[in-house]
Short mmCIF file of C-alpha atoms and ligand atoms in Angstrom, two decimals:
data_model
loop_
_atom_site.label_atom_id
_atom_site.label_comp_id
_atom_site.label_asym_id
_atom_site.label_seq_id
_atom_site.Cartn_x
_atom_site.Cartn_y
_atom_site.Cartn_z
CA UNK A 80 0.00 0.00 0.00
CA UNK A 81 1.23 3.48 -0.86
CA UNK A 82 1.81 5.65 2.22
CA UNK A 83 -0.55 8.57 2.77
CA UNK A 84 0.87 11.67 1.15
CA UNK A 85 -0.46 15.12 1.92
CA UNK A 86 -2.04 16.78 -1.08
CA UNK A 87 -1.61 20.09 0.69
CA UNK A 88 -5.23 21.12 0.47
CA UNK A 89 -7.46 21.81 3.42
CA UNK A 90 -10.94 20.50 4.00
CA UNK A 91 -13.30 22.61 1.99
CA UNK A 92 -17.01 23.05 2.14
CA UNK A 93 -18.65 24.72 -0.75
CA UNK A 94 -22.15 25.60 0.00
CA UNK A 95 -24.71 25.67 -2.70
CA UNK A 96 -27.15 28.51 -2.66
CA UNK A 97 -30.66 28.15 -3.96
CA UNK A 98 -31.15 28.90 -7.60
CA UNK A 99 -33.39 31.76 -8.60
CA UNK A 100 -36.31 31.30 -10.96
CA UNK A 101 -34.31 33.10 -13.65
CA UNK A 102 -31.54 30.49 -13.44
CA UNK A 103 -33.92 27.56 -13.56
CA UNK A 104 -33.85 25.55 -16.74
CA UNK A 105 -36.93 25.46 -18.95
CA UNK A 106 -39.34 22.81 -17.81
CA UNK A 107 -37.85 22.75 -14.31
CA UNK A 108 -40.56 22.85 -11.68
CA UNK A 109 -40.40 25.56 -9.02
CA UNK A 110 -39.24 24.59 -5.58
CA UNK A 111 -42.07 23.83 -3.25
CA UNK A 112 -40.79 25.77 -0.25
CA UNK A 113 -42.62 23.59 2.23
CA UNK A 114 -41.08 20.45 0.82
CA UNK A 115 -37.64 22.01 0.77
CA UNK A 116 -37.92 22.82 4.43
CA UNK A 117 -39.02 19.33 5.30
CA UNK A 118 -36.20 17.73 3.29
CA UNK A 119 -33.18 19.95 3.60
CA UNK A 120 -31.34 18.63 6.62
CA UNK A 121 -28.97 20.60 8.82
CA UNK A 122 -27.22 22.54 6.13
CA UNK A 123 -23.98 24.20 7.14
CA UNK A 124 -23.94 27.98 7.31
CA UNK A 125 -23.39 29.46 3.86
CA UNK A 126 -20.28 31.19 5.09
CA UNK A 127 -18.48 28.09 6.23
CA UNK A 128 -15.50 27.17 4.11
CA UNK A 129 -14.75 28.10 0.56
CA UNK A 130 -13.66 26.38 -2.56
CA UNK A 131 -10.02 25.44 -2.46
CA UNK A 132 -9.70 27.04 -5.91
CA UNK A 133 -7.76 25.56 -8.78
CA UNK A 134 -4.71 27.76 -8.19
CA UNK A 135 -4.02 26.16 -4.83
CA UNK A 136 -4.55 22.64 -6.15
CA UNK A 137 -2.29 22.89 -9.15
CA UNK A 138 -3.10 21.53 -12.58
CA UNK A 139 -5.43 18.58 -12.97
CA UNK A 140 -2.56 16.52 -14.38
CA UNK A 141 -0.61 16.86 -11.15
CA UNK A 142 -3.51 16.42 -8.70
CA UNK A 143 -4.30 13.13 -7.07
CA UNK A 144 -7.21 11.32 -8.72
CA UNK A 145 -10.54 12.34 -7.21
CA UNK A 146 -13.60 10.26 -6.39
CA UNK A 147 -16.97 11.83 -5.57
CA UNK A 148 -19.06 9.66 -3.24
CA UNK A 149 -22.66 10.65 -2.53
CA UNK A 150 -23.99 9.89 0.95
CA UNK A 151 -20.46 9.58 2.35
CA UNK A 152 -21.62 10.69 5.80
CA UNK A 153 -22.57 7.19 6.94
CA UNK A 154 -22.53 3.47 6.26
CA UNK A 155 -21.22 2.20 2.96
CA UNK A 156 -20.25 5.59 1.52
CA UNK A 157 -18.36 6.71 4.62
CA UNK A 158 -16.47 3.44 4.87
CA UNK A 159 -15.63 3.42 1.17
CA UNK A 160 -14.28 6.97 1.57
CA UNK A 161 -12.14 5.73 4.44
CA UNK A 162 -10.80 2.75 2.50
CA UNK A 163 -10.03 4.85 -0.56
CA UNK A 164 -8.35 7.61 1.44
CA UNK A 165 -6.28 4.99 3.26
CA UNK A 166 -4.56 4.03 0.01
CA UNK A 167 -2.95 7.47 -0.06
CA UNK A 168 -3.55 7.57 -3.80
CA UNK A 169 -6.97 9.24 -3.83
CA UNK A 170 -8.75 12.42 -2.87
CA UNK A 171 -12.40 11.86 -1.88
CA UNK A 172 -15.15 14.44 -2.25
CA UNK A 173 -17.83 13.58 0.29
CA UNK A 174 -21.08 14.76 -1.34
CA UNK A 175 -23.46 15.05 1.59
CA UNK A 176 -26.61 16.75 2.82
CA UNK A 177 -25.26 17.26 6.35
CA UNK A 178 -21.86 18.93 6.47
CA UNK A 179 -21.41 18.71 10.23
CA UNK A 180 -22.22 15.02 10.33
CA UNK A 181 -19.77 14.26 7.52
CA UNK A 182 -17.02 16.26 9.23
CA UNK A 183 -17.67 14.52 12.54
CA UNK A 184 -17.78 11.03 11.02
CA UNK A 185 -14.62 11.59 8.99
CA UNK A 186 -12.84 12.68 12.16
CA UNK A 187 -14.21 9.74 14.13
CA UNK A 188 -13.01 7.26 11.53
CA UNK A 189 -9.61 8.93 11.39
CA UNK A 190 -9.71 9.71 7.67
CA UNK A 191 -6.58 11.82 7.00
CA UNK A 192 -7.66 15.47 6.85
CA UNK A 193 -5.91 16.26 3.60
CA UNK A 194 -7.43 13.29 1.78
CA UNK A 195 -11.02 14.53 1.58
CA UNK A 196 -13.25 17.54 1.10
CA UNK A 197 -16.91 17.94 1.92
CA UNK A 198 -19.35 19.42 -0.55
CA UNK A 199 -23.06 20.02 0.00
CA UNK A 200 -25.48 17.89 -2.01
CA UNK A 201 -29.11 17.30 -1.14
CA UNK A 202 -30.43 14.70 -3.53
CA UNK A 203 -33.99 15.54 -2.52
CA UNK A 204 -33.67 18.64 -4.71
CA UNK A 205 -32.66 18.77 -8.38
CA UNK A 206 -31.56 22.39 -7.92
CA UNK A 207 -29.12 21.18 -5.28
CA UNK A 208 -27.76 18.60 -7.76
CA UNK A 209 -27.14 21.34 -10.33
CA UNK A 210 -25.58 23.62 -7.72
CA UNK A 211 -23.34 20.77 -6.56
CA UNK A 212 -22.03 20.24 -10.09
CA UNK A 213 -21.24 23.96 -10.39
CA UNK A 214 -19.51 23.99 -7.00
CA UNK A 215 -17.48 20.92 -7.84
CA UNK A 216 -16.35 22.45 -11.12
CA UNK A 217 -15.47 25.70 -9.35
CA UNK A 218 -13.24 23.73 -6.97
CA UNK A 219 -10.86 22.97 -9.84
CA UNK A 220 -10.60 19.29 -8.99
CA UNK A 221 -10.27 16.58 -11.58
CA UNK A 222 -12.82 13.76 -11.61
CA UNK A 223 -11.76 10.13 -11.95
CA UNK A 224 -14.59 8.27 -10.26
CA UNK A 225 -18.19 9.11 -9.44
CA UNK A 226 -20.10 6.95 -6.98
CA UNK A 227 -23.89 7.19 -6.61
CA UNK A 228 -24.28 5.63 -3.18
CA UNK A 229 -26.76 7.69 -1.12
CA UNK A 230 -30.23 6.28 -0.55
CA UNK A 231 -33.28 6.46 1.65
CA UNK A 232 -35.50 3.55 2.63
CA UNK A 233 -38.95 4.26 4.10
CA UNK A 234 -40.49 0.83 4.86
CA UNK A 235 -42.93 2.04 7.52
CA UNK A 236 -44.24 5.16 5.80
CA UNK A 237 -47.98 5.10 5.27
CA UNK A 238 -47.97 8.12 2.99
CA UNK A 239 -45.43 9.23 0.40
CA UNK A 240 -43.14 12.21 1.10
CA UNK A 241 -42.27 14.63 -1.74
CA UNK A 242 -38.83 15.85 -2.76
CA UNK A 243 -38.42 19.56 -3.45
CA UNK A 244 -39.54 18.82 -7.01
CA UNK A 245 -42.59 16.87 -5.85
CA UNK A 246 -41.30 13.35 -6.67
CA UNK A 247 -41.86 10.46 -4.29
CA UNK A 248 -38.82 10.67 -1.98
CA UNK A 249 -37.17 7.25 -2.50
CA UNK A 250 -37.35 7.23 -6.29
CA UNK A 251 -36.61 10.97 -6.39
CA UNK A 252 -33.50 10.65 -4.20
CA UNK A 253 -32.13 7.24 -5.07
CA UNK A 254 -32.82 7.25 -8.80
CA UNK A 255 -33.85 10.59 -10.37
CA UNK A 256 -31.37 12.88 -8.58
CA UNK A 257 -28.52 10.45 -9.23
CA UNK A 258 -29.64 10.12 -12.84
CA UNK A 259 -29.26 13.88 -13.26
CA UNK A 260 -25.95 13.94 -11.37
CA UNK A 261 -24.30 11.22 -13.45
CA UNK A 262 -25.52 12.76 -16.69
CA UNK A 263 -24.15 16.19 -15.77
CA UNK A 264 -20.79 14.84 -14.59
CA UNK A 265 -20.24 12.45 -17.49
CA UNK A 266 -18.27 15.07 -19.41
CA UNK A 267 -16.06 15.77 -16.38
CA UNK A 268 -15.29 12.05 -16.10
CA UNK A 269 -14.57 11.88 -19.80
CA UNK A 270 -12.08 14.72 -19.36
CA UNK A 271 -10.14 12.90 -16.61
CA UNK A 272 -6.40 13.28 -17.19
CA UNK A 273 -4.82 10.19 -18.66
CA UNK A 274 -2.23 9.95 -15.90
CA UNK A 275 -4.09 8.04 -13.22
CA UNK A 276 -3.86 4.79 -11.29
CA UNK A 277 -6.89 3.76 -13.32
CA UNK A 278 -6.75 2.81 -16.99
CA UNK A 279 -10.16 4.53 -17.41
CA UNK A 280 -12.50 6.68 -15.32
CA UNK A 281 -15.23 4.88 -13.39
CA UNK A 282 -18.89 5.52 -12.69
CA UNK A 283 -20.49 3.34 -10.02
CA UNK A 284 -24.15 3.20 -8.97
CA UNK A 285 -24.90 1.04 -5.92
CA UNK A 286 -27.56 -1.60 -6.61
CA UNK A 287 -28.94 -4.39 -4.45
CA UNK A 288 -30.00 -7.99 -4.24
CA UNK A 289 -33.51 -6.84 -3.28
CA UNK A 290 -33.94 -5.18 -6.69
CA UNK A 291 -33.10 -8.48 -8.40
CA UNK A 292 -36.00 -10.93 -8.43
CA UNK A 293 -33.76 -13.82 -9.51
CA UNK A 294 -32.82 -14.33 -5.83
CA UNK A 295 -34.65 -15.42 -2.66
CA UNK A 296 -34.06 -12.00 -1.10
CA UNK A 297 -35.52 -10.36 -4.20
CA UNK A 298 -38.68 -12.43 -3.79
CA UNK A 299 -39.57 -11.21 -0.30
CA UNK A 300 -42.69 -9.13 -0.80
CA UNK A 301 -43.18 -6.45 -1.93
CA UNK A 302 -41.08 -7.24 -5.00
CA UNK A 303 -39.36 -4.74 -7.28
CA UNK A 304 -41.38 -4.29 -10.46
CA UNK A 305 -41.48 -1.22 -12.69
CA UNK A 306 -44.53 -2.49 -14.57
CA UNK A 307 -45.29 -0.43 -17.66
CA UNK A 308 -43.60 2.69 -16.16
CA UNK A 309 -46.93 4.50 -16.32
CA UNK A 310 -46.53 6.09 -12.88
CA UNK A 311 -43.05 7.33 -13.77
CA UNK A 312 -44.33 8.69 -17.06
CA UNK A 313 -46.90 10.67 -15.09
CA UNK A 314 -44.06 12.01 -12.89
CA UNK A 315 -44.23 9.88 -9.66
CA UNK A 316 -45.65 13.03 -8.08
CA UNK A 317 -46.96 13.01 -4.54
CA UNK A 318 -50.59 14.08 -4.43
CA UNK A 319 -51.18 13.28 -8.06
CA UNK A 320 -52.16 10.08 -9.89
CA UNK A 321 -49.61 7.64 -8.41
CA UNK A 322 -46.30 8.12 -6.58
CA UNK A 323 -45.16 4.63 -7.71
CA UNK A 324 -43.28 3.85 -10.94
CA UNK A 325 -45.72 1.11 -11.91
CA UNK A 326 -48.70 3.39 -11.26
CA UNK A 327 -49.81 1.45 -8.14
CA UNK A 328 -50.58 2.33 -4.52
CA UNK A 329 -47.79 3.79 -2.40
CA UNK A 330 -45.56 1.20 -0.71
CA UNK A 331 -42.32 2.52 0.76
CA UNK A 332 -40.44 -0.80 0.67
CA UNK A 333 -41.43 -1.36 -2.95
CA UNK A 334 -40.48 2.20 -3.91
CA UNK A 335 -36.97 1.57 -2.52
CA UNK A 336 -36.59 -1.75 -4.34
CA UNK A 337 -37.92 -0.15 -7.56
CA UNK A 338 -35.33 2.63 -7.14
CA UNK A 339 -32.53 0.04 -6.85
CA UNK A 340 -33.83 -1.68 -9.97
CA UNK A 341 -33.67 1.74 -11.72
CA UNK A 342 -30.08 2.18 -10.47
CA UNK A 343 -29.02 -1.13 -12.03
CA UNK A 344 -30.94 -0.49 -15.28
CA UNK A 345 -29.25 2.94 -15.48
CA UNK A 346 -25.78 1.42 -15.23
CA UNK A 347 -26.52 -1.02 -18.03
CA UNK A 348 -27.97 1.73 -20.21
CA UNK A 349 -24.96 4.00 -19.49
CA UNK A 350 -22.71 1.14 -20.56
CA UNK A 351 -24.71 0.57 -23.76
CA UNK A 352 -24.78 4.26 -24.66
CA UNK A 353 -21.36 5.47 -23.62
CA UNK A 354 -18.82 2.77 -22.89
CA UNK A 355 -17.48 2.40 -26.42
CA UNK A 356 -17.36 6.14 -27.11
CA UNK A 357 -15.90 7.25 -23.76
CA UNK A 358 -14.02 4.26 -22.40
CA UNK A 359 -15.61 4.91 -18.98
CA UNK A 360 -16.15 1.81 -16.83
CA UNK A 361 -19.77 1.65 -15.63
CA UNK A 362 -20.46 -0.68 -12.70
CA UNK A 363 -23.06 -1.64 -10.15
CA UNK A 364 -22.78 -3.87 -7.11
CA UNK A 365 -24.47 -5.59 -4.21
CA UNK A 366 -22.05 -5.05 -1.32
CA UNK A 367 -23.68 -7.64 0.97
CA UNK A 368 -26.35 -7.09 3.60
CA UNK A 369 -25.11 -4.22 5.78
CA UNK A 370 -27.87 -5.03 8.25
CA UNK A 371 -26.78 -2.59 10.98
CA UNK A 372 -26.38 0.48 8.74
CA UNK A 373 -28.40 3.69 8.95
CA UNK A 374 -30.52 2.55 6.00
CA UNK A 375 -32.94 0.90 8.44
CA UNK A 376 -33.20 3.95 10.71
CA UNK A 377 -36.93 4.36 10.17
CA UNK A 378 -37.78 0.66 10.55
CA UNK A 379 -39.51 -0.72 13.64
CA UNK A 380 -37.31 -1.23 16.70
CA UNK A 381 -37.91 -4.99 16.72
CA UNK A 382 -36.85 -5.25 13.09
CA UNK A 383 -33.63 -3.36 13.85
CA UNK A 384 -32.86 -5.83 16.65
CA UNK A 385 -33.72 -9.05 14.81
CA UNK A 386 -32.64 -8.25 11.26
CA UNK A 387 -28.85 -8.23 11.86
CA UNK A 388 -29.13 -11.51 13.79
CA UNK A 389 -31.23 -13.04 11.03
CA UNK A 390 -28.68 -12.01 8.40
CA UNK A 391 -25.66 -13.06 10.49
CA UNK A 392 -26.84 -16.46 11.65
CA UNK A 393 -29.50 -17.56 9.18
CA UNK A 394 -28.91 -16.16 5.71
CA UNK A 395 -25.16 -15.53 6.35
CA UNK A 396 -25.55 -12.53 4.06
CA UNK A 397 -24.43 -10.07 6.77
CA UNK A 398 -21.50 -7.79 6.13
CA UNK A 399 -20.07 -5.06 8.38
CA UNK A 400 -20.04 -1.43 7.25
CA UNK A 401 -16.25 -1.54 7.17
CA UNK A 402 -16.08 -4.66 5.00
CA UNK A 403 -18.78 -3.32 2.67
CA UNK A 404 -16.80 -0.07 2.38
CA UNK A 405 -13.73 -2.02 1.26
CA UNK A 406 -15.83 -3.79 -1.36
CA UNK A 407 -17.12 -0.52 -2.79
CA UNK A 408 -13.59 0.94 -2.75
CA UNK A 409 -12.51 -2.09 -4.74
CA UNK A 410 -15.13 -1.39 -7.42
CA UNK A 411 -13.88 2.22 -7.54
CA UNK A 412 -10.16 1.55 -7.67
CA UNK A 413 -9.11 -2.08 -8.13
CA UNK A 414 -7.56 -2.58 -11.58
CA UNK A 415 -8.96 -6.14 -11.56
CA UNK A 416 -12.52 -4.79 -11.48
CA UNK A 417 -12.19 -2.65 -14.60
CA UNK A 418 -14.74 -4.43 -16.78
CA UNK A 419 -17.71 -2.25 -17.73
CA UNK A 420 -21.40 -3.12 -17.45
CA UNK A 421 -20.91 -5.52 -14.54
CA UNK A 422 -23.03 -6.08 -11.40
CA UNK A 423 -20.42 -7.11 -8.81
CA UNK A 424 -21.14 -9.30 -5.81
CA UNK A 425 -18.93 -11.07 -3.27
CA UNK A 426 -18.39 -14.53 -2.06
CA UNK A 427 -17.13 -14.54 1.53
CA UNK A 428 -14.34 -16.97 0.59
CA UNK A 429 -13.46 -16.16 -2.98
CA UNK A 430 -14.10 -12.40 -3.21
CA UNK A 431 -15.64 -10.39 -6.05
CA UNK A 432 -17.45 -12.03 -8.94
CA UNK A 433 -19.61 -10.91 -11.87
CA UNK A 434 -23.16 -11.67 -10.78
CA UNK A 435 -26.22 -12.45 -12.88
CA UNK A 436 -29.04 -9.91 -12.88
CA UNK A 437 -32.79 -10.54 -13.02
CA UNK A 438 -34.73 -10.53 -16.28
CA UNK A 439 -36.13 -7.09 -15.53
CA UNK A 440 -32.67 -5.62 -14.88
CA UNK A 441 -31.42 -7.21 -18.10
CA UNK A 442 -34.36 -5.86 -20.12
CA UNK A 443 -32.64 -3.44 -22.51
CA UNK A 444 -35.90 -2.10 -23.88
CA UNK A 445 -37.03 -1.19 -20.36
CA UNK A 446 -33.64 0.42 -19.71
CA UNK A 447 -34.07 2.60 -22.78
CA UNK A 448 -37.56 3.69 -21.81
CA UNK A 449 -36.53 4.34 -18.22
CA UNK A 450 -33.70 6.53 -19.54
CA UNK A 451 -35.99 8.57 -21.79
CA UNK A 452 -38.67 9.13 -19.16
CA UNK A 453 -36.06 9.98 -16.50
CA UNK A 454 -34.37 12.47 -18.87
CA UNK A 455 -37.65 14.27 -19.26
CA UNK A 456 -38.44 14.33 -15.54
CA UNK A 457 -35.08 15.84 -14.55
CA UNK A 458 -35.20 18.44 -17.33
CA UNK A 459 -32.46 17.00 -19.56
CA UNK A 460 -34.74 16.40 -22.53
C1 LMG B 1537 -42.94 -6.08 4.28
O1 LMG B 1537 -43.22 -7.25 4.94
C2 LMG B 1537 -43.61 -4.94 5.03
O2 LMG B 1537 -44.98 -5.06 4.87
C3 LMG B 1537 -43.13 -3.63 4.43
O3 LMG B 1537 -43.61 -2.57 5.19
C4 LMG B 1537 -41.63 -3.60 4.37
O4 LMG B 1537 -41.09 -3.58 5.65
C5 LMG B 1537 -41.12 -4.81 3.64
O5 LMG B 1537 -39.24 -5.76 2.60
C6 LMG B 1537 -39.62 -4.82 3.54
O6 LMG B 1537 -41.56 -5.98 4.28
C7 LMG B 1537 -42.59 -8.29 4.32
C8 LMG B 1537 -42.68 -9.51 5.17
C9 LMG B 1537 -42.22 -10.63 4.29
O7 LMG B 1537 -41.75 -9.50 6.20
C10 LMG B 1537 -42.21 -9.62 7.46
O8 LMG B 1537 -43.20 -9.07 7.80
C11 LMG B 1537 -41.40 -10.44 8.35
C12 LMG B 1537 -40.36 -9.63 8.96
C13 LMG B 1537 -39.22 -10.49 9.16
C14 LMG B 1537 -38.11 -9.69 9.67
C15 LMG B 1537 -36.86 -10.40 9.42
C16 LMG B 1537 -36.32 -10.83 10.68
C17 LMG B 1537 -36.58 -12.26 10.86
C18 LMG B 1537 -36.21 -12.62 12.19
C19 LMG B 1537 -36.23 -14.05 12.33
C20 LMG B 1537 -35.80 -14.39 13.65
C21 LMG B 1537 -34.35 -14.35 13.67
C22 LMG B 1537 -33.85 -14.69 14.95
C23 LMG B 1537 -32.39 -14.62 14.87
C24 LMG B 1537 -31.80 -15.41 15.95
C25 LMG B 1537 -30.56 -15.98 15.52
C26 LMG B 1537 -30.08 -16.91 16.54
C27 LMG B 1537 -29.08 -17.85 16.03
O9 LMG B 1537 -42.95 -11.68 4.63
C28 LMG B 1537 -42.71 -12.82 3.92
O10 LMG B 1537 -42.06 -12.87 2.93
C29 LMG B 1537 -43.32 -13.99 4.45
C30 LMG B 1537 -42.28 -14.72 5.16
C31 LMG B 1537 -42.82 -15.26 6.36
C32 LMG B 1537 -41.84 -15.11 7.44
C33 LMG B 1537 -41.22 -16.38 7.70
C34 LMG B 1537 -40.18 -16.19 8.68
C35 LMG B 1537 -39.06 -17.05 8.31
C36 LMG B 1537 -37.86 -16.49 8.85
C37 LMG B 1537 -36.84 -17.49 8.80
C38 LMG B 1537 -36.11 -17.48 10.02
C39 LMG B 1537 -36.93 -17.91 11.16
C40 LMG B 1537 -36.25 -18.95 11.83
C41 LMG B 1537 -36.31 -18.75 13.25
C42 LMG B 1537 -35.57 -19.83 13.81
C43 LMG B 1537 -34.85 -19.43 14.98
C44 LMG B 1537 -33.56 -20.11 14.97
C45 LMG B 1537 -33.02 -20.40 16.31
P1 NDP B 1538 -26.96 4.69 5.20
O1 NDP B 1538 -28.30 5.17 5.60
O2 NDP B 1538 -25.94 4.44 6.24
O3 NDP B 1538 -26.33 5.67 4.12
C1 NDP B 1538 -27.10 6.35 3.20
C2 NDP B 1538 -26.50 7.71 2.96
O4 NDP B 1538 -27.34 8.43 2.03
C3 NDP B 1538 -26.42 8.57 4.21
O5 NDP B 1538 -25.14 9.12 4.28
C4 NDP B 1538 -27.45 9.64 3.99
O6 NDP B 1538 -27.12 10.89 4.55
C5 NDP B 1538 -27.43 9.74 2.47
N1 NDP B 1538 -28.62 10.43 1.98
C6 NDP B 1538 -29.91 10.12 2.17
N2 NDP B 1538 -30.69 11.05 1.62
C7 NDP B 1538 -29.88 11.98 1.07
C8 NDP B 1538 -30.11 13.18 0.38
N3 NDP B 1538 -31.32 13.66 0.16
N4 NDP B 1538 -29.03 13.88 -0.07
C9 NDP B 1538 -27.79 13.45 0.17
N5 NDP B 1538 -27.52 12.31 0.84
C10 NDP B 1538 -28.56 11.59 1.28
O7 NDP B 1538 -27.23 3.36 4.36
P2 NDP B 1538 -26.21 2.35 3.63
O8 NDP B 1538 -24.83 2.79 3.81
O9 NDP B 1538 -26.61 0.99 4.02
O10 NDP B 1538 -26.64 2.54 2.11
C11 NDP B 1538 -25.74 2.97 1.12
C12 NDP B 1538 -26.11 2.34 -0.20
O11 NDP B 1538 -26.02 0.94 -0.12
C13 NDP B 1538 -27.52 2.65 -0.68
O12 NDP B 1538 -27.48 2.92 -2.07
C14 NDP B 1538 -28.26 1.36 -0.41
O13 NDP B 1538 -29.33 1.20 -1.30
C15 NDP B 1538 -27.18 0.36 -0.68
N6 NDP B 1538 -27.36 -0.97 -0.13
C16 NDP B 1538 -27.47 -1.14 1.22
C17 NDP B 1538 -27.65 -2.41 1.74
C18 NDP B 1538 -27.79 -2.65 3.18
O14 NDP B 1538 -28.01 -3.79 3.55
N7 NDP B 1538 -27.71 -1.65 4.04
C19 NDP B 1538 -27.69 -3.58 0.86
C20 NDP B 1538 -27.56 -3.26 -0.54
C21 NDP B 1538 -27.38 -2.01 -1.00
P3 NDP B 1538 -27.16 11.15 6.16
O15 NDP B 1538 -25.87 10.60 6.66
O16 NDP B 1538 -27.24 12.64 6.23
O17 NDP B 1538 -28.35 10.44 6.68
MG1 PMR B 1539 -33.96 -9.97 3.30
C1 PMR B 1539 -31.62 -15.50 1.72
C2 PMR B 1539 -30.93 -14.46 1.87
C3 PMR B 1539 -31.38 -13.10 2.11
C4 PMR B 1539 -30.56 -12.01 1.86
C5 PMR B 1539 -29.14 -12.04 1.36
C6 PMR B 1539 -31.30 -10.84 2.19
C7 PMR B 1539 -30.82 -9.55 2.03
N1 PMR B 1539 -32.55 -11.21 2.65
C8 PMR B 1539 -32.63 -12.60 2.60
C9 PMR B 1539 -33.76 -13.37 2.96
C10 PMR B 1539 -34.92 -12.90 3.56
N2 PMR B 1539 -35.18 -11.61 3.85
C11 PMR B 1539 -36.04 -13.71 4.01
C12 PMR B 1539 -36.10 -15.20 3.88
C13 PMR B 1539 -36.94 -12.84 4.55
C14 PMR B 1539 -38.30 -13.18 5.12
C15 PMR B 1539 -38.21 -13.36 6.54
C16 PMR B 1539 -36.41 -11.53 4.45
C17 PMR B 1539 -37.05 -10.39 4.94
C18 PMR B 1539 -36.54 -9.10 4.79
C19 PMR B 1539 -37.16 -7.88 5.19
C20 PMR B 1539 -38.43 -7.68 5.91
N3 PMR B 1539 -35.33 -8.81 4.16
C21 PMR B 1539 -35.20 -7.47 4.14
C22 PMR B 1539 -36.29 -6.88 4.76
C23 PMR B 1539 -36.09 -5.46 4.70
O1 PMR B 1539 -36.81 -4.57 5.15
C24 PMR B 1539 -34.84 -5.21 3.91
C25 PMR B 1539 -35.28 -4.59 2.62
O2 PMR B 1539 -35.92 -5.19 1.81
O3 PMR B 1539 -34.90 -3.36 2.38
C26 PMR B 1539 -35.33 -2.88 1.11
C27 PMR B 1539 -34.25 -6.57 3.66
C28 PMR B 1539 -33.06 -7.00 3.08
N4 PMR B 1539 -32.77 -8.34 2.88
C29 PMR B 1539 -31.50 -8.41 2.33
C30 PMR B 1539 -31.00 -7.09 2.16
C31 PMR B 1539 -29.66 -6.76 1.57
C32 PMR B 1539 -31.94 -6.24 2.62
C33 PMR B 1539 -31.68 -4.75 2.67
C34 PMR B 1539 -32.19 -4.11 1.54
C35 PMR B 1539 -31.39 -3.47 0.48
O4 PMR B 1539 -30.66 -2.54 0.73
O5 PMR B 1539 -31.56 -3.85 -0.67
#
């Protein structure tokens, strides 16, 4: 392992300000102020920190390679940031909704201070996604890997919650906001300097076994199923026809699994559209069941007690946050995992392998339609 070398930059927080109506792109819905207030969590003061600025960082050719990880303030994302920073070869941009939490967690895990920066990103708002991209570009950092990791899971919700743009929260956060983010940052990845530990830039979107109905876990009801995409076509808007992609009744657990299915379909469609022309490696993964992570924070207390035991002793699918973080870091940076279009999984004894996906994830026609409808909803088409 290469020793940790100081990149000489300090921790920076660039805070995105809200976009005015004049800056909004055509077709972009106005912020619903109420929804923004209910979603935006503990933002840092706008005055805290500034962009490091390109002058201080030096040219992109001489910078360390940079990975952006969304949701790096807990669980898988935080531990992947730690593992990547520990190599000494990478700079990690923690793209988070809660600056203070990210700063605290990074300190607690002992991530070297000069190996990361923290940038505000609230995926429950498409304006915040656009502002994040601007702030990242203003920082002058190169981009070698982009990791869409953040997610919310609302299994006990009786009613859907809207994002700032009115989308159902799980599909809006986990799929639509990431869809916009990866599309906007594709050109930055493409422009990654050739001199890198990686032969090609990487784009990773975290998937899951529960979005794949070719497994036992994927068959626990309610199952992922995008149906005819009629709900998505209508905008998965809360308070309108249906907040679910398939046009059905709201079900928080299903919405999460549907969003993971979308994540895996998006990776395959990115690969089909852009791998040959850009050389970028597009990957998804199931890191194992991180049964004690924050993902289950809104589940019933009894579930939170029993679920880790069930996964540890019965299914044997349990994995610690630290181990899962190493797995994700491997997908970001291991030269052996450079093949594009793959859904990686792990065997406890033999390590990473290319896993099979379900029929619905492999459905190229569905992937294409999902892409086109998503493009329209996030204002790209
Ligand atoms: C939906 O329910 C909810 O409606 C929805 O809101 C959302 O939460 C969604 O996917 C999320 O789930 C789905 C339903 C599936 O699940 C349940 O309601 C059951 C919850 C089970 C919680 C998992 C924990 C299981 C704990 C088992 C006990 C473990 C003890 C560990 C001790 C280890 C000691 C060594 O429902 C179904 O699919 C139907 C399945 C019926 C449940 C059958 C239960 C089998 C579980 C197998 C293990 C039990 C074996 C116990 C043996 C003890 C061994 C000593
Ligand atoms: P955590 O809840 O620990 O991490 C999720 C992260 O997403 C948190 O850092 C959270 O921020 C962030 N996040 C949520 N909403 C937003 C938002 N609006 N804007 C920005 N960030 C947001 O869960 P995990 O680490 O377990 O989950 C990480 C990924 O792994 C997810 O994609 C999940 O689907 C996937 N996964 C998890 C499995 C598991 O068993 N846990 C299994 C398979 C896949 P904050 O810290 O502020 O709450
Ligand atoms: Mg599941 C057989 C193996 C297995 C694995 C690897 C998982 C992973 N689960 C398995 C089996 C079962 N689970 C069985 C037999 C049951 C019925 C008792 C079961 C139940 C269950 C519930 C209620 N499992 C769950 C839940 C959740 O609320 C979690 C979920 O679906 O979140 C969307 C979950 C999970 N099981 C997993 C994994 C990885 C999860 C976390 C979900 C994810 O992030 O995709």
